[in-house]
Amino acid sequence: MSVGPRIDEDHMPREPRTPATITSADVARLAGVSRATVSFVLNDTQGHRVSDSTRARVLDAARSLGYVPHAAARSLRAGRSNLVLMPASVSAFGRLASDWVDEFNTELERLGYTVVLHAGRFADPVDAARAWAELRPAAVFALDGGQFTPQATELLRRAGARALLAFSSHPVPDVHTIGFDHARIGATAAGHLIARGRTRIGVVMPLERGLDTIAAPRLAGAESVVARRMATVTPVEMAYTRESATALARRWRERELDGVFAYNDEYAALLQHALLAEGISVPAEVALVGCDDLVLSALQQPPLTTVRLDLPSARRIAEALHQLVDAGETGPIGPVEAVLVQRGSS
């Protein structure tokens, strides 16, 4: 009788073991307290007295076990979520918005909220709202009020969103809006260029995805100003790359434009470098205006004229959001103001 090769079970590859999920019961067992006490401590429940020594024991046990509370279960106990959802369109607003959003996140964390940036891109606002609603946020804050249609707003409200906020150029039903008129930015820039004697004005239209919702109203604002003056506006496409800026600068004299509103300071700085490299003098041949008043704008040679955006403070908006979630109402918030800062480029 033949015998097959002996199998050494001690050296056989083993399936990786899935670590057991740590629960509040494990924390309670290690700390020597009830699960209710663990819940009171980890959720910082008001109205339940827990001694400092017991609180420390529970926190030490949770830390040593690597216990993380279940967000959905905590929301169910609290009666509402602590999640604030922001569509990732914030990236379309450039560095200014990124810095402001960082501060806004800090203020919301101070108030006990967790901020989630949702990176999904949706052509239909209702599809967007449906995806956001799956996370059951307490609030949705959008930098573009166009994302809130009546159908999208109703869907989010039914999913339990207690606060809907947005920057918007016009009031949006059932949404707490903060005035942010991009057309006014374009009008401010174009008005300044006309006042400086420029009559053939280019407006940079970024080729990057998602920026058209901001660039289009800025172009419209510029067009509304020149319509009342002896001047013209020409949209000029440009990507945020050295190659695109160089190609545009090489064709600049063919276009016979003597002024340009370059969407924001980042595009303005890139275009100014390209124009100067082609021997086109700024501002003698071309007066140039950016937007956002970033630190880099004042460091250019020549320093960039820009449109400064005076935003409401991140703390004010965070507190307004908290009031809407907590009480369903809050006071009005002043609009974003566009202020021309003249420097050497114009």
Short mmCIF file of C-alpha atoms in Angstrom, two decimals:
data_model
loop_
_atom_site.label_atom_id
_atom_site.label_comp_id
_atom_site.label_asym_id
_atom_site.label_seq_id
_atom_site.Cartn_x
_atom_site.Cartn_y
_atom_site.Cartn_z
CA MET A 1 0.00 0.00 0.00
CA SER A 2 1.47 3.34 -1.02
CA VAL A 3 1.45 6.21 1.41
CA GLY A 4 1.30 9.81 0.22
CA PRO A 5 3.57 12.52 1.51
CA ARG A 6 3.00 13.49 5.11
CA ILE A 7 1.32 16.85 5.56
CA ASP A 8 2.89 18.98 8.28
CA GLU A 9 -0.12 20.83 9.63
CA ASP A 10 2.07 23.03 11.85
CA HIS A 11 3.63 24.62 8.75
CA MET A 12 0.54 24.90 6.56
CA PRO A 13 -0.35 28.47 5.52
CA ARG A 14 -3.20 29.76 7.62
CA GLU A 15 -5.97 32.13 6.65
CA PRO A 16 -5.40 35.54 8.22
CA ARG A 17 -7.58 35.92 11.27
CA THR A 18 -9.97 38.82 11.21
CA PRO A 19 -9.54 40.77 14.44
CA ALA A 20 -12.60 40.75 16.65
CA THR A 21 -14.57 43.97 16.76
CA ILE A 22 -14.09 45.82 20.04
CA THR A 23 -17.40 46.81 21.59
CA SER A 24 -18.48 48.97 24.50
CA ALA A 25 -19.09 45.72 26.42
CA ASP A 26 -15.35 44.98 26.17
CA VAL A 27 -14.56 48.45 27.48
CA ALA A 28 -17.05 47.99 30.34
CA ARG A 29 -15.56 44.60 31.24
CA LEU A 30 -11.97 45.94 31.34
CA ALA A 31 -12.95 49.06 33.28
CA GLY A 32 -15.17 47.12 35.70
CA VAL A 33 -18.24 49.27 35.05
CA SER A 34 -21.60 48.92 33.33
CA ARG A 35 -22.14 49.55 29.59
CA ALA A 36 -24.38 52.46 30.54
CA THR A 37 -21.48 54.09 32.38
CA VAL A 38 -19.25 53.59 29.34
CA SER A 39 -21.91 55.25 27.19
CA PHE A 40 -22.24 58.20 29.62
CA VAL A 41 -18.48 58.76 29.62
CA LEU A 42 -17.70 58.30 25.92
CA ASN A 43 -20.69 60.34 24.77
CA ASP A 44 -20.14 62.97 27.48
CA THR A 45 -23.82 62.64 28.40
CA GLN A 46 -25.05 65.56 30.44
CA GLY A 47 -27.08 64.96 33.59
CA HIS A 48 -25.33 61.75 34.63
CA ARG A 49 -22.76 62.04 37.41
CA VAL A 50 -19.66 59.90 36.92
CA SER A 51 -16.70 60.24 39.28
CA ASP A 52 -13.39 61.44 37.89
CA SER A 53 -11.70 58.16 38.78
CA THR A 54 -14.38 56.10 36.98
CA ARG A 55 -14.23 58.42 33.96
CA ALA A 56 -10.44 58.02 33.80
CA ARG A 57 -10.76 54.21 34.10
CA VAL A 58 -13.24 54.07 31.20
CA LEU A 59 -11.14 56.32 28.98
CA ASP A 60 -7.99 54.30 29.73
CA ALA A 61 -9.81 51.06 28.91
CA ALA A 62 -11.16 52.45 25.63
CA ARG A 63 -7.72 53.73 24.68
CA SER A 64 -5.92 50.48 25.48
CA LEU A 65 -8.47 48.40 23.52
CA GLY A 66 -8.53 50.80 20.57
CA TYR A 67 -12.28 51.24 20.92
CA VAL A 68 -13.93 53.68 18.50
CA PRO A 69 -17.60 54.66 19.06
CA HIS A 70 -20.04 53.78 16.28
CA ALA A 71 -21.11 57.07 14.69
CA ALA A 72 -24.49 55.81 13.50
CA ALA A 73 -25.37 54.35 16.90
CA ARG A 74 -24.27 57.54 18.65
CA SER A 75 -26.42 59.62 16.29
CA LEU A 76 -29.39 57.36 17.00
CA ARG A 77 -28.98 57.85 20.76
CA ALA A 78 -28.52 61.60 20.40
CA GLY A 79 -31.50 61.97 18.08
CA ARG A 80 -29.39 63.62 15.36
CA SER A 81 -26.11 63.31 13.50
CA ASN A 82 -23.08 65.52 14.23
CA LEU A 83 -21.89 65.28 10.63
CA VAL A 84 -21.58 68.38 8.43
CA LEU A 85 -21.24 67.61 4.73
CA MET A 86 -19.48 69.96 2.32
CA PRO A 87 -19.49 69.20 -1.41
CA ALA A 88 -15.89 69.10 -2.63
CA SER A 89 -16.57 71.97 -5.02
CA VAL A 90 -14.55 74.00 -2.50
CA SER A 91 -11.53 73.13 -4.63
CA ALA A 92 -12.97 75.24 -7.43
CA PHE A 93 -12.55 78.38 -5.33
CA GLY A 94 -8.77 78.07 -5.06
CA ARG A 95 -6.43 78.81 -2.19
CA LEU A 96 -8.62 81.49 -0.57
CA ALA A 97 -11.47 79.06 0.03
CA SER A 98 -9.11 76.27 1.11
CA ASP A 99 -7.68 78.43 3.89
CA TRP A 100 -11.12 79.61 4.94
CA VAL A 101 -12.51 76.05 4.96
CA ASP A 102 -9.63 74.91 7.19
CA GLU A 103 -10.61 77.58 9.71
CA PHE A 104 -14.28 76.65 9.33
CA ASN A 105 -13.47 73.00 10.09
CA THR A 106 -11.65 74.07 13.26
CA GLU A 107 -14.65 76.10 14.42
CA LEU A 108 -17.07 73.23 13.75
CA GLU A 109 -14.86 70.77 15.63
CA ARG A 110 -14.93 73.17 18.57
CA LEU A 111 -18.74 72.92 18.47
CA GLY A 112 -18.67 69.10 18.37
CA TYR A 113 -19.22 68.48 14.64
CA THR A 114 -17.36 66.30 12.15
CA VAL A 115 -16.85 67.73 8.65
CA VAL A 116 -16.91 65.45 5.62
CA LEU A 117 -15.92 66.65 2.15
CA HIS A 118 -17.96 64.75 -0.45
CA ALA A 119 -15.90 64.29 -3.62
CA GLY A 120 -18.70 63.05 -5.87
CA ARG A 121 -19.38 65.07 -9.04
CA PHE A 122 -22.98 65.11 -10.20
CA ALA A 123 -24.63 66.72 -13.22
CA ASP A 124 -28.04 66.56 -11.50
CA PRO A 125 -28.50 68.29 -8.10
CA VAL A 126 -31.06 65.67 -7.07
CA ASP A 127 -28.55 62.88 -7.69
CA ALA A 128 -26.06 64.83 -5.58
CA ALA A 129 -28.58 65.31 -2.78
CA ARG A 130 -29.45 61.60 -2.83
CA ALA A 131 -25.77 60.67 -2.40
CA TRP A 132 -25.32 63.20 0.41
CA ALA A 133 -28.51 62.05 2.15
CA GLU A 134 -27.16 58.50 2.41
CA LEU A 135 -24.73 59.79 5.03
CA ARG A 136 -27.58 61.34 7.07
CA PRO A 137 -25.77 64.64 7.74
CA ALA A 138 -27.05 67.11 10.31
CA ALA A 139 -26.15 69.91 7.91
CA VAL A 140 -25.00 70.52 4.34
CA PHE A 141 -22.95 73.63 3.58
CA ALA A 142 -22.32 74.40 -0.10
CA LEU A 143 -20.10 77.12 -1.54
CA ASP A 144 -22.34 77.08 -4.63
CA GLY A 145 -26.02 77.67 -3.93
CA GLY A 146 -26.92 76.30 -7.37
CA GLN A 147 -26.56 72.82 -5.89
CA PHE A 148 -29.80 73.33 -3.92
CA THR A 149 -32.85 72.95 -6.15
CA PRO A 150 -36.30 72.62 -4.50
CA GLN A 151 -36.29 68.85 -5.13
CA ALA A 152 -32.77 68.43 -3.74
CA THR A 153 -33.62 70.51 -0.68
CA GLU A 154 -36.76 68.50 0.06
CA LEU A 155 -34.86 65.21 -0.27
CA LEU A 156 -32.20 66.35 2.21
CA ARG A 157 -34.79 67.62 4.69
CA ARG A 158 -36.63 64.29 4.58
CA ALA A 159 -33.33 62.51 5.25
CA GLY A 160 -32.95 64.49 8.47
CA ALA A 161 -30.69 67.40 7.46
CA ARG A 162 -31.58 70.13 9.95
CA ALA A 163 -29.47 72.91 8.41
CA LEU A 164 -28.84 73.80 4.78
CA LEU A 165 -26.47 76.70 4.12
CA ALA A 166 -24.98 78.08 0.92
CA PHE A 167 -23.10 80.96 -0.58
CA SER A 168 -25.37 82.23 -3.34
CA SER A 169 -25.98 85.28 -5.50
CA HIS A 170 -29.73 85.04 -4.81
CA PRO A 171 -32.04 83.65 -2.08
CA VAL A 172 -32.71 79.91 -2.26
CA PRO A 173 -36.01 78.62 -0.77
CA ASP A 174 -35.59 76.73 2.53
CA VAL A 175 -31.81 77.35 2.51
CA HIS A 176 -29.97 79.86 4.69
CA THR A 177 -28.09 81.83 2.03
CA ILE A 178 -25.04 84.07 2.37
CA GLY A 179 -24.68 86.57 -0.45
CA PHE A 180 -21.80 85.79 -2.82
CA ASP A 181 -22.26 87.41 -6.23
CA HIS A 182 -19.54 86.40 -8.68
CA ALA A 183 -20.97 88.77 -11.28
CA ARG A 184 -20.09 91.65 -8.97
CA ILE A 185 -16.48 90.45 -8.88
CA GLY A 186 -16.26 90.53 -12.68
CA ALA A 187 -17.97 93.93 -12.76
CA THR A 188 -15.52 95.33 -10.17
CA ALA A 189 -12.50 94.14 -12.16
CA ALA A 190 -13.83 95.35 -15.52
CA GLY A 191 -14.95 98.67 -14.08
CA HIS A 192 -11.44 99.28 -12.77
CA LEU A 193 -9.82 98.42 -16.11
CA ILE A 194 -12.17 100.80 -17.94
CA ALA A 195 -11.41 103.53 -15.40
CA ARG A 196 -7.71 102.99 -16.22
CA GLY A 197 -8.47 103.72 -19.88
CA ARG A 198 -8.64 100.13 -21.17
CA THR A 199 -11.30 99.41 -23.78
CA ARG A 200 -10.51 95.91 -25.12
CA ILE A 201 -10.72 93.61 -22.12
CA GLY A 202 -10.02 89.90 -22.00
CA VAL A 203 -11.55 87.67 -19.32
CA VAL A 204 -9.73 84.42 -18.57
CA MET A 205 -11.99 81.35 -18.66
CA PRO A 206 -10.19 78.43 -16.94
CA LEU A 207 -10.26 75.12 -18.78
CA GLU A 208 -10.16 73.09 -15.56
CA ARG A 209 -13.25 71.04 -14.79
CA GLY A 210 -15.78 72.57 -12.42
CA LEU A 211 -14.58 76.19 -12.65
CA ASP A 212 -17.14 77.28 -15.26
CA THR A 213 -19.83 77.75 -12.59
CA ILE A 214 -17.68 80.54 -11.13
CA ALA A 215 -16.03 81.85 -14.30
CA ALA A 216 -19.28 82.25 -16.25
CA PRO A 217 -20.96 84.71 -13.84
CA ARG A 218 -17.68 86.64 -13.48
CA LEU A 219 -17.60 86.99 -17.27
CA ALA A 220 -21.26 88.08 -17.26
CA GLY A 221 -20.46 90.72 -14.64
CA ALA A 222 -17.67 92.12 -16.80
CA GLU A 223 -19.95 92.12 -19.83
CA SER A 224 -22.64 94.02 -17.92
CA VAL A 225 -20.17 96.84 -17.26
CA VAL A 226 -18.79 97.21 -20.79
CA ALA A 227 -22.30 97.14 -22.22
CA ARG A 228 -22.71 100.65 -20.78
CA ARG A 229 -19.28 101.89 -21.91
CA MET A 230 -17.28 102.21 -25.11
CA ALA A 231 -15.47 98.93 -24.46
CA THR A 232 -15.54 95.25 -25.38
CA VAL A 233 -15.04 91.98 -23.49
CA THR A 234 -13.46 88.88 -25.04
CA PRO A 235 -13.38 85.51 -23.21
CA VAL A 236 -9.94 83.86 -23.48
CA GLU A 237 -9.45 80.22 -22.51
CA MET A 238 -6.48 79.16 -20.43
CA ALA A 239 -5.54 76.12 -18.38
CA TYR A 240 -3.54 76.46 -15.20
CA THR A 241 -0.34 75.25 -16.85
CA ARG A 242 2.81 77.00 -17.99
CA GLU A 243 2.28 75.68 -21.52
CA SER A 244 -1.25 77.07 -21.79
CA ALA A 245 -0.27 80.48 -20.41
CA THR A 246 2.70 80.66 -22.80
CA ALA A 247 0.53 79.76 -25.80
CA LEU A 248 -1.99 82.45 -24.84
CA ALA A 249 0.75 85.07 -24.33
CA ARG A 250 2.26 84.32 -27.76
CA ARG A 251 -1.08 85.09 -29.42
CA TRP A 252 -1.84 88.10 -27.24
CA ARG A 253 -0.87 90.87 -29.68
CA GLU A 254 -3.03 89.24 -32.37
CA ARG A 255 -6.04 89.68 -30.10
CA GLU A 256 -5.25 93.37 -29.52
CA LEU A 257 -6.43 93.25 -25.90
CA ASP A 258 -5.18 96.00 -23.59
CA GLY A 259 -6.62 94.71 -20.30
CA VAL A 260 -7.42 91.36 -18.71
CA PHE A 261 -9.33 90.05 -15.72
CA ALA A 262 -7.56 86.76 -15.07
CA TYR A 263 -10.19 84.88 -12.95
CA ASN A 264 -8.06 84.81 -9.78
CA ASP A 265 -4.57 85.65 -8.50
CA GLU A 266 -3.12 82.24 -9.35
CA TYR A 267 -4.12 82.48 -13.02
CA ALA A 268 -3.18 86.18 -13.05
CA ALA A 269 0.36 85.51 -11.75
CA LEU A 270 0.86 82.68 -14.25
CA LEU A 271 -0.37 84.80 -17.17
CA GLN A 272 1.67 87.84 -16.10
CA HIS A 273 4.88 85.79 -16.09
CA ALA A 274 4.03 84.44 -19.55
CA LEU A 275 3.26 87.91 -20.95
CA LEU A 276 6.48 89.39 -19.58
CA ALA A 277 8.47 86.45 -21.00
CA GLU A 278 7.05 87.31 -24.43
CA GLY A 279 8.16 90.92 -24.08
CA ILE A 280 4.65 92.25 -23.42
CA SER A 281 4.83 95.02 -20.84
CA VAL A 282 2.51 94.98 -17.81
CA PRO A 283 0.80 97.40 -17.35
CA ALA A 284 1.99 99.57 -20.28
CA GLU A 285 0.61 97.24 -22.95
CA VAL A 286 -1.74 95.11 -20.84
CA ALA A 287 -3.31 96.06 -17.51
CA LEU A 288 -4.02 92.95 -15.44
CA VAL A 289 -6.38 92.23 -12.52
CA GLY A 290 -6.64 89.08 -10.40
CA CYS A 291 -8.94 88.10 -7.54
CA ASP A 292 -8.65 86.88 -3.91
CA ASP A 293 -5.76 89.12 -2.74
CA LEU A 294 -3.52 86.15 -1.97
CA VAL A 295 -0.09 86.73 -0.45
CA LEU A 296 1.52 85.92 -3.79
CA SER A 297 -0.30 88.79 -5.52
CA ALA A 298 1.66 91.49 -3.71
CA LEU A 299 4.95 89.64 -4.33
CA GLN A 300 4.72 89.65 -8.13
CA GLN A 301 6.73 92.07 -10.27
CA PRO A 302 4.84 94.25 -10.84
CA PRO A 303 2.54 93.57 -7.85
CA LEU A 304 -0.89 92.35 -8.94
CA THR A 305 -3.98 94.49 -8.78
CA THR A 306 -6.67 92.23 -7.36
CA VAL A 307 -10.23 92.02 -6.09
CA ARG A 308 -10.21 91.23 -2.36
CA LEU A 309 -13.11 89.11 -1.12
CA ASP A 310 -14.18 90.00 2.40
CA LEU A 311 -15.79 86.77 3.63
CA PRO A 312 -17.88 86.48 6.79
CA SER A 313 -15.78 84.93 9.54
CA ALA A 314 -15.61 81.15 9.71
CA ARG A 315 -16.65 81.36 13.37
CA ARG A 316 -19.79 83.36 12.54
CA ILE A 317 -20.94 80.84 9.93
CA ALA A 318 -20.07 77.83 12.14
CA GLU A 319 -22.11 79.30 14.98
CA ALA A 320 -25.00 80.03 12.61
CA LEU A 321 -24.92 76.43 11.41
CA HIS A 322 -24.98 75.19 15.00
CA GLN A 323 -27.97 77.43 15.78
CA LEU A 324 -29.83 76.08 12.75
CA VAL A 325 -29.16 72.48 13.77
CA ASP A 326 -29.99 73.13 17.42
CA ALA A 327 -32.89 75.57 17.21
CA GLY A 328 -33.92 75.74 13.55
CA GLU A 329 -33.17 79.44 13.14
CA THR A 330 -30.35 81.97 13.16
CA GLY A 331 -29.75 85.60 12.35
CA PRO A 332 -28.76 87.02 8.95
CA ILE A 333 -25.13 86.87 7.82
CA GLY A 334 -23.63 89.71 5.82
CA PRO A 335 -22.65 89.06 2.19
CA VAL A 336 -19.21 88.60 0.69
CA GLU A 337 -17.91 92.02 -0.34
CA ALA A 338 -15.72 92.58 -3.44
CA VAL A 339 -13.09 95.29 -2.87
CA LEU A 340 -10.62 96.48 -5.52
CA VAL A 341 -6.99 96.57 -4.37
CA GLN A 342 -4.95 98.57 -6.89
CA ARG A 343 -1.27 97.74 -7.38
CA GLY A 344 1.30 97.96 -10.13
CA SER A 345 -0.19 95.58 -12.71
CA SER A 346 -2.91 98.06 -13.69
#
